[in-house]
Coordinates of C-alpha atoms and ligand atoms in Angstrom, one line a residue:
M6 CA -13.7 3.5 6.4
I7 CA -10.5 2.8 4.4
D8 CA -10.1 5.6 1.8
R9 CA -10.2 3.9 -1.6
S10 CA -10.8 7.1 -3.6
L11 CA -7.8 6.5 -5.9
L12 CA -9.4 3.2 -7.0
F13 CA -12.8 4.9 -7.2
E14 CA -11.4 7.4 -9.6
V15 CA -10.0 4.6 -11.8
L16 CA -13.3 2.8 -11.7
T17 CA -15.2 5.9 -12.7
Q18 CA -12.7 6.6 -15.5
R19 CA -12.7 3.1 -16.9
L20 CA -16.5 3.0 -17.0
T21 CA -16.6 6.1 -19.1
E22 CA -14.2 4.3 -21.5
S23 CA -16.2 1.1 -22.0
R24 CA -19.8 0.0 -22.5
A25 CA -19.5 -2.6 -19.8
L26 CA -16.9 -3.1 -17.1
A27 CA -16.3 -6.1 -14.9
L28 CA -14.8 -5.4 -11.5
L29 CA -12.8 -8.4 -10.6
G30 CA -10.7 -9.5 -7.6
A31 CA -10.3 -12.0 -4.8
R32 CA -13.1 -12.6 -2.4
Q33 CA -13.7 -10.0 0.3
V34 CA -11.3 -7.3 -1.2
G35 CA -14.2 -4.8 -1.2
K36 CA -15.7 -5.1 -4.7
T37 CA -19.3 -4.7 -3.5
T38 CA -18.5 -1.8 -1.2
L39 CA -16.8 0.1 -4.1
A40 CA -19.6 -0.6 -6.5
Q41 CA -22.2 0.5 -4.0
L42 CA -20.3 3.8 -3.5
Y43 CA -20.3 4.3 -7.3
A44 CA -24.0 3.6 -7.5
S45 CA -24.7 6.0 -4.7
R46 CA -22.9 8.8 -6.6
H47 CA -24.1 8.2 -10.1
N48 CA -27.4 7.6 -11.8
C49 CA -27.5 3.9 -11.3
V50 CA -29.8 1.0 -10.7
Y51 CA -28.3 -1.8 -8.5
F52 CA -29.1 -5.5 -8.6
D53 CA -27.7 -8.1 -6.3
L54 CA -28.5 -11.5 -7.7
E55 CA -28.2 -13.1 -4.2
D56 CA -31.1 -10.9 -3.1
P57 CA -34.5 -12.5 -3.9
Q58 CA -36.0 -9.0 -4.4
S59 CA -33.4 -8.1 -7.1
L60 CA -34.1 -11.5 -8.8
E61 CA -37.8 -10.7 -8.8
H62 CA -37.2 -7.3 -10.4
L63 CA -35.2 -9.1 -13.1
S64 CA -37.8 -11.7 -13.9
Q65 CA -38.0 -10.0 -17.4
P66 CA -34.4 -8.8 -17.7
M67 CA -34.7 -7.5 -21.3
V68 CA -37.6 -5.2 -20.5
T69 CA -36.3 -4.0 -17.1
L70 CA -32.7 -3.4 -18.2
D71 CA -33.7 -1.8 -21.5
A72 CA -35.8 0.7 -19.6
A73 CA -33.0 1.6 -17.2
L74 CA -30.5 2.0 -20.1
S75 CA -33.0 4.1 -22.1
A76 CA -33.3 6.4 -19.0
G77 CA -29.5 6.9 -19.2
R78 CA -28.8 4.9 -16.1
T79 CA -25.8 2.6 -15.4
V80 CA -26.9 -0.9 -14.4
V81 CA -24.8 -2.4 -11.7
I82 CA -25.2 -6.2 -11.3
D83 CA -23.5 -7.9 -8.3
E84 CA -23.1 -11.7 -8.1
V85 CA -23.8 -11.8 -11.8
Q86 CA -22.2 -15.2 -12.1
R87 CA -25.3 -16.6 -10.5
R88 CA -27.4 -16.1 -13.6
A89 CA -25.2 -17.1 -16.6
E90 CA -28.3 -16.9 -18.8
L91 CA -28.2 -13.1 -18.4
F92 CA -25.1 -12.7 -20.5
P93 CA -26.7 -13.0 -23.9
V94 CA -29.3 -10.4 -22.8
L95 CA -26.5 -8.1 -21.8
R96 CA -24.9 -8.5 -25.1
T97 CA -28.0 -7.6 -27.0
L98 CA -28.5 -4.5 -24.9
I99 CA -24.9 -3.4 -25.1
D100 CA -25.0 -3.5 -28.8
R101 CA -28.4 -1.8 -28.9
H102 CA -27.5 1.2 -26.7
A103 CA -24.1 1.9 -28.1
R104 CA -22.9 4.2 -25.3
N105 CA -20.3 3.8 -22.6
S106 CA -21.0 3.2 -18.9
Q107 CA -23.9 0.9 -19.5
F108 CA -23.0 -2.0 -17.1
L109 CA -20.9 -2.5 -14.1
L110 CA -20.6 -6.3 -13.4
L111 CA -19.2 -7.9 -10.4
G112 CA -19.3 -11.1 -8.4
S113 CA -17.6 -13.0 -5.7
A114 CA -16.5 -15.7 -8.2
S115 CA -14.3 -13.7 -10.5
P116 CA -12.9 -16.6 -12.6
L117 CA -16.4 -17.9 -13.2
L118 CA -17.7 -14.5 -14.2
L119 CA -14.8 -14.1 -16.6
Q120 CA -15.5 -17.5 -18.1
Q121 CA -19.2 -16.9 -18.5
S122 CA -18.9 -13.4 -19.9
G123 CA -16.1 -14.4 -22.2
E124 CA -18.5 -16.5 -24.2
S125 CA -21.1 -13.8 -24.7
L126 CA -19.4 -10.5 -24.2
A127 CA -16.2 -11.0 -26.1
G128 CA -14.7 -7.6 -27.0
R129 CA -17.4 -5.7 -25.2
L130 CA -16.3 -6.0 -21.6
G131 CA -13.5 -4.0 -19.9
L132 CA -11.8 -5.6 -17.0
L133 CA -10.7 -3.9 -13.8
Y134 CA -8.9 -5.9 -11.2
M135 CA -8.8 -4.8 -7.6
G136 CA -6.7 -6.1 -4.8
G137 CA -6.7 -5.8 -1.1
V138 CA -5.9 -2.4 0.5
A139 CA -2.7 -1.1 -1.0
L140 CA 0.0 0.8 0.8
S141 CA -1.1 4.0 -1.1
E142 CA -4.7 3.6 0.1
W143 CA -3.7 2.8 3.7
T144 CA -1.4 5.9 3.6
H145 CA -4.3 8.1 2.4
T146 CA -6.4 6.7 5.2
N147 CA -3.9 7.3 7.9
S148 CA -1.7 10.2 7.1
S149 CA -2.5 13.7 8.0
S150 CA -1.5 16.0 5.1
S151 CA 1.6 17.3 7.0
A152 CA 3.1 13.9 7.8
K153 CA 5.1 12.2 5.1
G154 CA 4.2 8.5 4.5
L155 CA 2.9 6.1 7.0
S156 CA 3.9 5.7 10.7
P157 CA 5.9 2.5 11.4
V158 CA 2.9 1.3 13.4
H159 CA 0.5 1.6 10.5
M160 CA 3.1 0.2 8.1
N161 CA 3.5 -2.9 10.3
Q162 CA -0.2 -3.3 10.7
L163 CA -0.7 -3.5 6.9
W164 CA 2.3 -5.8 6.5
L165 CA 1.3 -8.1 9.3
R166 CA -2.4 -8.4 8.7
G167 CA -2.5 -7.9 4.9
G168 CA -4.9 -6.0 2.8
F169 CA -8.3 -7.6 3.3
P170 CA -10.3 -4.8 4.9
R171 CA -11.8 -7.0 7.6
A172 CA -8.4 -8.4 8.7
L173 CA -6.8 -5.0 8.5
L174 CA -9.4 -3.3 10.6
A175 CA -9.9 -6.2 13.1
P176 CA -9.8 -5.2 16.7
S177 CA -6.5 -7.0 17.3
A178 CA -3.9 -8.9 15.3
R179 CA -5.1 -12.1 16.8
A180 CA -8.6 -11.4 15.6
A181 CA -7.2 -10.6 12.2
M182 CA -5.5 -14.0 12.1
R183 CA -8.8 -15.7 13.1
W184 CA -10.6 -13.9 10.3
L185 CA -7.9 -15.0 7.8
R186 CA -8.2 -18.6 9.1
D187 CA -12.0 -18.6 8.5
Y188 CA -11.5 -16.9 5.1
L189 CA -9.1 -19.6 3.9
S190 CA -11.5 -22.3 5.1
L191 CA -14.3 -20.8 3.2
V192 CA -12.3 -20.4 0.1
I193 CA -11.2 -24.0 0.3
E194 CA -14.5 -25.6 1.4
R195 CA -17.0 -23.5 -0.5
D196 CA -15.6 -21.3 -3.3
M197 CA -13.2 -23.8 -4.8
P198 CA -15.7 -26.6 -5.1
Q199 CA -18.3 -24.2 -6.4
M200 CA -15.9 -23.2 -9.1
G201 CA -15.4 -26.7 -10.1
L202 CA -12.2 -27.7 -8.3
N203 CA -13.1 -30.8 -6.4
V204 CA -10.2 -31.5 -4.1
A205 CA -10.3 -32.9 -0.6
A206 CA -10.1 -29.9 1.9
L207 CA -7.2 -31.5 3.7
T208 CA -5.2 -31.8 0.5
M209 CA -5.9 -28.1 -0.3
Q210 CA -4.9 -27.1 3.3
R211 CA -1.6 -28.9 2.8
F212 CA -1.2 -27.3 -0.6
W213 CA -1.6 -23.8 0.9
R214 CA 1.0 -24.7 3.5
L215 CA 3.4 -25.8 0.8
L216 CA 2.8 -22.5 -1.0
A217 CA 3.6 -20.6 2.1
H218 CA 6.8 -22.6 2.5
Y219 CA 7.9 -21.7 -1.1
H220 CA 6.8 -18.1 -0.9
G221 CA 9.3 -16.0 -2.8
Q222 CA 11.2 -18.9 -4.2
T223 CA 11.3 -20.7 -7.5
W224 CA 8.6 -23.3 -7.9
N225 CA 8.9 -26.7 -9.5
A226 CA 5.8 -28.9 -9.5
A227 CA 7.8 -32.1 -8.9
E228 CA 8.4 -31.8 -5.2
P229 CA 5.0 -30.5 -4.1
A230 CA 3.5 -33.3 -6.3
R231 CA 5.5 -35.9 -4.5
S232 CA 4.7 -34.5 -1.0
L233 CA 0.9 -34.3 -1.8
G234 CA 0.8 -37.7 -3.6
V235 CA -0.6 -36.2 -6.8
S236 CA 0.7 -35.8 -10.3
E237 CA 2.6 -32.7 -11.5
P238 CA -0.2 -31.6 -13.9
T239 CA -2.6 -31.8 -10.9
V240 CA -0.3 -29.5 -8.9
R241 CA -0.1 -27.1 -11.8
K242 CA -3.9 -27.1 -12.0
Y243 CA -4.2 -26.2 -8.3
L244 CA -1.7 -23.4 -8.7
D245 CA -3.4 -22.0 -11.8
F246 CA -6.7 -22.1 -9.9
L247 CA -5.3 -20.0 -7.1
V248 CA -3.6 -17.6 -9.5
G249 CA -7.0 -17.2 -11.2
L250 CA -8.6 -16.4 -7.8
Q251 CA -6.0 -13.6 -7.4
L252 CA -4.7 -15.2 -4.3
V253 CA -1.3 -16.4 -5.5
R254 CA 1.1 -14.6 -7.8
Q255 CA 3.2 -16.5 -10.3
L256 CA 6.2 -14.4 -11.4
P257 CA 7.6 -15.8 -14.6
P258 CA 11.3 -15.9 -15.3
W259 CA 12.8 -13.6 -17.9
H260 CA 15.2 -15.1 -20.4
E261 CA 17.7 -13.0 -22.3
N262 CA 19.7 -14.3 -25.3
L263 CA 23.1 -14.2 -23.5
G264 CA 24.9 -17.5 -23.7
K265 CA 24.5 -17.8 -19.9
R266 CA 22.4 -20.4 -18.1
Q267 CA 19.3 -18.7 -16.6
V268 CA 16.7 -19.9 -14.2
K269 CA 13.6 -21.2 -16.0
A270 CA 11.2 -21.9 -13.2
P271 CA 8.6 -19.3 -12.0
K272 CA 8.6 -17.8 -8.6
I273 CA 5.5 -17.9 -6.5
Y274 CA 4.1 -15.5 -3.9
I275 CA 1.1 -15.6 -1.7
R276 CA -0.3 -12.2 -2.6
D277 CA -1.8 -11.2 0.7
S278 CA 0.9 -10.9 3.4
G279 CA -1.8 -11.5 6.1
L280 CA -2.7 -14.9 4.6
L281 CA 1.0 -15.8 4.4
H282 CA 1.5 -14.9 8.1
Y283 CA -1.5 -16.8 9.1
L284 CA -0.1 -19.9 7.3
W285 CA 3.2 -19.4 9.0
G286 CA 1.5 -19.2 12.4
V287 CA 2.8 -15.6 12.9
E288 CA 0.4 -13.6 15.1
D289 CA 2.1 -10.4 16.1
D290 CA 4.9 -8.0 15.1
D291 CA 7.5 -9.6 17.3
A292 CA 6.9 -13.1 15.8
L293 CA 7.1 -11.6 12.4
W294 CA 10.4 -9.8 13.0
L295 CA 11.8 -13.0 14.5
H296 CA 10.5 -15.3 11.8
P297 CA 13.4 -16.8 9.8
K298 CA 11.6 -15.9 6.6
S299 CA 10.4 -12.5 7.5
G300 CA 12.7 -11.1 4.8
A301 CA 10.9 -13.1 2.1
S302 CA 7.6 -11.9 3.5
W303 CA 8.7 -8.2 3.3
E304 CA 9.9 -8.7 -0.2
G305 CA 6.6 -10.2 -1.3
F306 CA 4.8 -7.3 0.4
A307 CA 7.0 -4.7 -1.3
L308 CA 6.6 -6.5 -4.7
E309 CA 2.8 -6.3 -4.5
Q310 CA 3.0 -2.6 -3.7
V311 CA 5.4 -1.8 -6.6
L312 CA 3.2 -3.7 -9.1
H313 CA 0.2 -1.9 -7.8
V314 CA 1.8 1.5 -8.2
A315 CA 3.7 0.8 -11.4
Q316 CA 1.0 -1.2 -13.3
P317 CA 3.6 -2.5 -15.8
D318 CA 2.6 -4.2 -19.1
E319 CA 4.6 -7.3 -18.1
A320 CA 6.5 -8.4 -15.1
Y321 CA 9.3 -11.0 -14.6
F322 CA 12.2 -11.9 -12.3
W323 CA 15.6 -12.8 -13.7
A324 CA 18.3 -15.1 -12.4
T325 CA 21.4 -16.8 -13.8
H326 CA 22.8 -20.0 -12.5
S327 CA 26.0 -18.2 -11.7
G328 CA 24.2 -16.0 -9.1
A329 CA 23.3 -12.8 -10.8
E330 CA 19.7 -11.9 -10.3
L331 CA 17.0 -9.2 -10.4
D332 CA 13.9 -9.4 -8.2
L333 CA 11.6 -7.7 -10.6
L334 CA 11.9 -6.8 -14.2
M335 CA 9.1 -4.6 -15.5
F336 CA 8.3 -3.7 -19.1
K337 CA 6.3 -0.5 -19.5
R338 CA 5.8 1.3 -22.8
G339 CA 8.9 -0.3 -24.2
L340 CA 11.1 0.7 -21.2
R341 CA 12.8 -1.9 -19.0
V342 CA 12.7 -1.1 -15.3
G343 CA 14.5 -3.2 -12.8
V344 CA 13.6 -3.4 -9.1
E345 CA 15.6 -4.9 -6.2
F346 CA 14.1 -5.3 -2.8
K347 CA 16.7 -4.9 0.1
R348 CA 15.5 -5.1 3.6
I349 CA 18.6 -3.2 5.0
D350 CA 19.3 0.3 6.3
A351 CA 21.3 1.8 3.5
P352 CA 21.4 -0.3 0.3
K353 CA 24.5 0.1 -1.9
I354 CA 25.2 -1.0 -5.4
T355 CA 26.0 -4.8 -5.7
P356 CA 27.9 -6.6 -8.4
S357 CA 24.6 -8.5 -9.2
M358 CA 22.9 -5.1 -9.9
L359 CA 25.6 -4.1 -12.3
I360 CA 25.4 -7.4 -14.2
A361 CA 21.6 -7.1 -14.4
I362 CA 21.9 -3.5 -15.7
Q363 CA 24.3 -4.6 -18.5
D364 CA 22.8 -8.0 -19.4
L365 CA 19.2 -6.8 -19.5
H366 CA 19.9 -3.3 -20.8
L367 CA 17.8 -1.7 -18.0
D368 CA 16.6 1.9 -18.5
A369 CA 16.4 2.4 -14.7
L370 CA 17.0 0.4 -11.6
Y371 CA 15.2 1.1 -8.3
V372 CA 16.2 -0.4 -5.0
V373 CA 13.2 -0.5 -2.6
Y374 CA 14.2 -0.6 1.0
P375 CA 12.5 0.1 4.4
G376 CA 14.3 3.4 5.2
Q377 CA 13.1 7.0 5.0
R378 CA 15.4 8.7 2.5
R379 CA 15.3 8.6 -1.3
Y380 CA 18.8 8.8 -2.9
H381 CA 20.8 8.2 -6.0
L382 CA 23.4 5.5 -6.2
Q383 CA 26.5 6.3 -8.2
P384 CA 28.3 3.4 -9.9
K385 CA 32.1 3.6 -9.8
S386 CA 32.4 2.8 -13.5
A387 CA 31.5 5.8 -15.8
A388 CA 30.5 3.2 -18.4
I389 CA 27.2 2.7 -16.6
S390 CA 24.7 5.5 -17.3
T391 CA 21.6 3.8 -16.1
P392 CA 20.1 5.7 -13.2
I393 CA 20.0 3.8 -9.9
E394 CA 17.9 5.0 -7.1
A395 CA 17.1 3.8 -3.6
I396 CA 13.5 4.3 -2.7
P397 CA 11.8 3.9 0.7
L398 CA 8.9 1.5 0.6
N399 CA 7.0 4.3 2.4
D400 CA 7.5 6.5 -0.7
L401 CA 5.7 4.1 -3.0
A402 CA 2.4 5.6 -1.9
T403 CA 3.2 8.9 -3.5
L404 CA 5.2 7.8 -6.5
P405 CA 3.0 7.0 -9.5
A406 CA 3.9 10.0 -11.6
D407 CA 7.6 9.3 -12.1
W408 CA 7.3 5.5 -12.1
N409 CA 6.9 5.6 -15.8
Ligands
LIG28 N1 -13.1 0.8 2.2 C1 -13.5 0.0 3.2 N2 -13.3 0.3 4.5 C2 -13.7 -0.5 5.5 N3 -14.2 -1.7 5.3 C3 -14.4 -2.2 4.1 C4 -14.1 -1.3 2.9 N4 -14.3 -2.0 1.8 C5 -14.8 -3.2 2.2 N5 -14.9 -3.3 3.5 C6 -15.4 -4.4 4.3 O1 -14.8 -5.6 3.9 C7 -15.7 -6.7 3.8 C8 -15.8 -7.2 2.3 O2 -16.2 -6.1 1.5 P1 -17.1 -6.4 0.2 O3 -18.3 -7.2 0.6 O4 -17.3 -5.1 -0.4 O5 -16.1 -7.3 -0.6 P2 -16.4 -8.2 -1.9 O6 -15.1 -8.1 -2.7 O7 -17.6 -7.8 -2.6 O8 -16.5 -9.6 -1.2 P3 -17.1 -11.0 -1.9 O9 -16.1 -11.4 -3.0 O10 -17.2 -12.0 -0.8 O11 -18.5 -10.6 -2.5 C9 -17.1 -6.1 4.2 O12 -17.3 -6.4 5.6 C10 -16.9 -4.6 4.1 O13 -17.6 -3.9 5.0
LIG29 MG1 -19.4 -8.8 -3.1

């Protein structure tokens, strides 16, 4: 088993803070497994609405659930989006029992769940997003207490195969890629139509390949629209859909009042590095290292890990037309933290970093790189007091406390 105890703690904590919590995330990231673990350790009753027996037990939901809540139990409902008519019942019960940890809701169609619950449970439902296996979790799973960070083999395994547990744990990289191929087919042919996006499978396959091509770059709907033979609003709709499914990240551009021309288009990333590699046709470590865009893949992978660890309030990238840029600008509790991703041995301060520090008034700048040593970078000019630090990607697993 992959050790997801960090996430388990967050789930437990969040449930104590809200009457009802929805556990959301892309398909197959491990929502059901985590919820079952929770149910096995707490006083819970578990319903899976894809299971006929559960459905039968819930033939009179008001009575059954009221009894469970009165007995002080937490009600876990998986695949809740299958019975939208339950939501008004949940609302009544949530208001009646007025204590926290009443309901844990989850389902394989997160956007649908969100939409349905939004109508009935407004203001009553906490949301917890979970992603694929993060570097920190993979490190917990694989490191002995004496070793620092992940071995290069394990690091490459996570990067190459991505964070879906089934791909990560597949018997070979090739088997992982086959699993990812089938996963994508199912998302395209079953999930997307079920959630109301009726697009020819072939068009969606091509759209995914375009996304893989643009991974880590700015995205402007005009070119993809032309190449798919659809309108720009249609392309935007496709993209929004995949963002909603938590499969694609759209990083918006930051704009500072500077009198400089700044990039206004968002950047897009395929969030799971394994899916990206499948789409690129990359099947093993050698192919990945030799791939002309492996740098972009590494940056996207590192970006997801930083966002997972830092949990910022907002995240952007920044770029000017004259060439200065910042890969990631995070806002957290009023602080501005910049992050650069450099896939080189020993990153140094670049002119672009200094411009970003000054123009954006950064409180700190981190340079994430693939090495082993954490060190401070000292700007030549004494006028710059912002701390700049190089951080190994491998260190991100153990960082949370000082990432604030
Ligand atoms: N911590 C883990 N360690 C090992 N395997 C895991 C872990 N979590 C999940 N898996 C495996 O990954 C697969 C998907 O897990 P699970 O069914 O929990 O995901 P899900 O998010 O509920 O998927 P869906 O959205 O399709 O309902 C399963 O085969 C499960 O056994
Ligand atoms: Mg599930």
